[in-house]
Amino acid sequence: MKTLLCFGDSNTHGTAPMEELGDMVRFGRADRWPGIAAKALPGWELIEEGHPGRTTVHDDPVEGPHRNGLRVLPALLETHRPIDLVLFMVGTNDLKGRFSVNAADIAVSLEKLVSVVRTSTAGPWGRAPDVLLVAPPPIVEVGCLAEMFAGGAAKSELMGARIADAAARAGVPFVDAGAHIQVSEIDGIHYDMATHHVLGQVLAETVKAHFGEG
C-alpha cells in the first residue's frame, strides 16, 4: 500500500462554510475530500494534514507562526515517512490582506514547498516523495470573511494559471480545482459538503492517472 500525505488548509481539514467568525464546524471524515478520495483509492493510505489558516511560507502575525506551512513541513515529512506522494493544496490563506502577496508570489512559494519535499529522504528507501500540486478555486469576497480577504478575489482568479506554471517549472502534475468546484456563497472561502465529494473524486482520479492504483 502506498502513502499519500494531503497537505492543506481548512479546506483539507474539512471546515464547513462559516456563518460568522469563530464557527468551527468540521465535516465528518466521510464527507471531507480526503475521506472521499480514500474510498476511491483502496491501494493508498491517505493522511489528512489540513490545518485551518495554513499559509504557504508566511508566519501569520495574527493567528501565529505555526500557520506557516514551510515551518511545519519538514517535521511532518519525518513524522509520516515513508511517504510516496505529497499533495499540496494551499495558497488561499496567502490571499488575506495582511500578507500583501499576489498569485505569482503564491506560486513561487509553492515551488519552495516542492523543493523541501524533493530534497528530503521521506520517501520509501530514503528517496524523495512524488508531488502533486492542486490550485485552490478562486475565492469570493462575501460574508464574515470578506474584509479579511479584501482584494483577494481578483488575485485568486490568476492562481490556477500561475500555479500551473509553477508545476511545469517543477515538472510535477497539476490540477486546477477551480475547473471542477466553486467556493461556498456563504463565506466565499470554504467548500460545502457536495463540493467535497466532487473534489475527492477528481483528486482520486488524478492520483490514479499519474501515480497508479497503489
mmCIF file of C-alpha atoms in Angstrom, residues 18 27 50 60 72 76 80 83 85-86 90 100 115 119 131 134 136 140 162 177 192-193 208 210:
data_model
loop_
_atom_site.group_PDB
_atom_site.id
_atom_site.type_symbol
_atom_site.label_atom_id
_atom_site.label_comp_id
_atom_site.label_asym_id
_atom_site.label_seq_id
_atom_site.Cartn_x
_atom_site.Cartn_y
_atom_site.Cartn_z
ATOM 1 C CA MET A 18 -18.750 29.900 8.255
ATOM 2 C CA PHE A 27 -17.484 17.810 8.269
ATOM 3 C CA GLY A 50 -5.244 20.058 6.857
ATOM 4 C CA ASP A 60 0.765 34.810 10.463
ATOM 5 C CA VAL A 72 5.969 22.542 9.767
ATOM 6 C CA LEU A 76 5.515 16.273 9.015
ATOM 7 C CA HIS A 80 4.760 10.227 8.370
ATOM 8 C CA ILE A 83 5.565 8.799 2.014
ATOM 9 C CA LEU A 85 3.217 11.201 -2.639
ATOM 10 C CA VAL A 86 2.654 14.675 -1.175
ATOM 11 C CA VAL A 90 -2.514 25.613 -0.071
ATOM 12 C CA SER A 100 0.187 41.564 0.605
ATOM 13 C CA SER A 115 11.802 21.807 -3.126
ATOM 14 C CA THR A 119 15.435 17.395 -1.016
ATOM 15 C CA VAL A 131 4.451 15.669 -5.589
ATOM 16 C CA VAL A 134 -3.513 21.491 -6.697
ATOM 17 C CA PRO A 136 -7.416 26.121 -4.961
ATOM 18 C CA VAL A 140 -15.343 35.373 -3.371
ATOM 19 C CA ARG A 162 0.295 30.800 -12.020
ATOM 20 C CA ALA A 177 -9.573 22.691 -8.636
ATOM 21 C CA ASP A 192 -19.892 22.751 1.145
ATOM 22 C CA MET A 193 -20.350 19.018 1.588
ATOM 23 C CA LYS A 208 -4.669 7.034 -10.245
ATOM 24 C CA HIS A 210 -0.352 9.823 -12.554
#
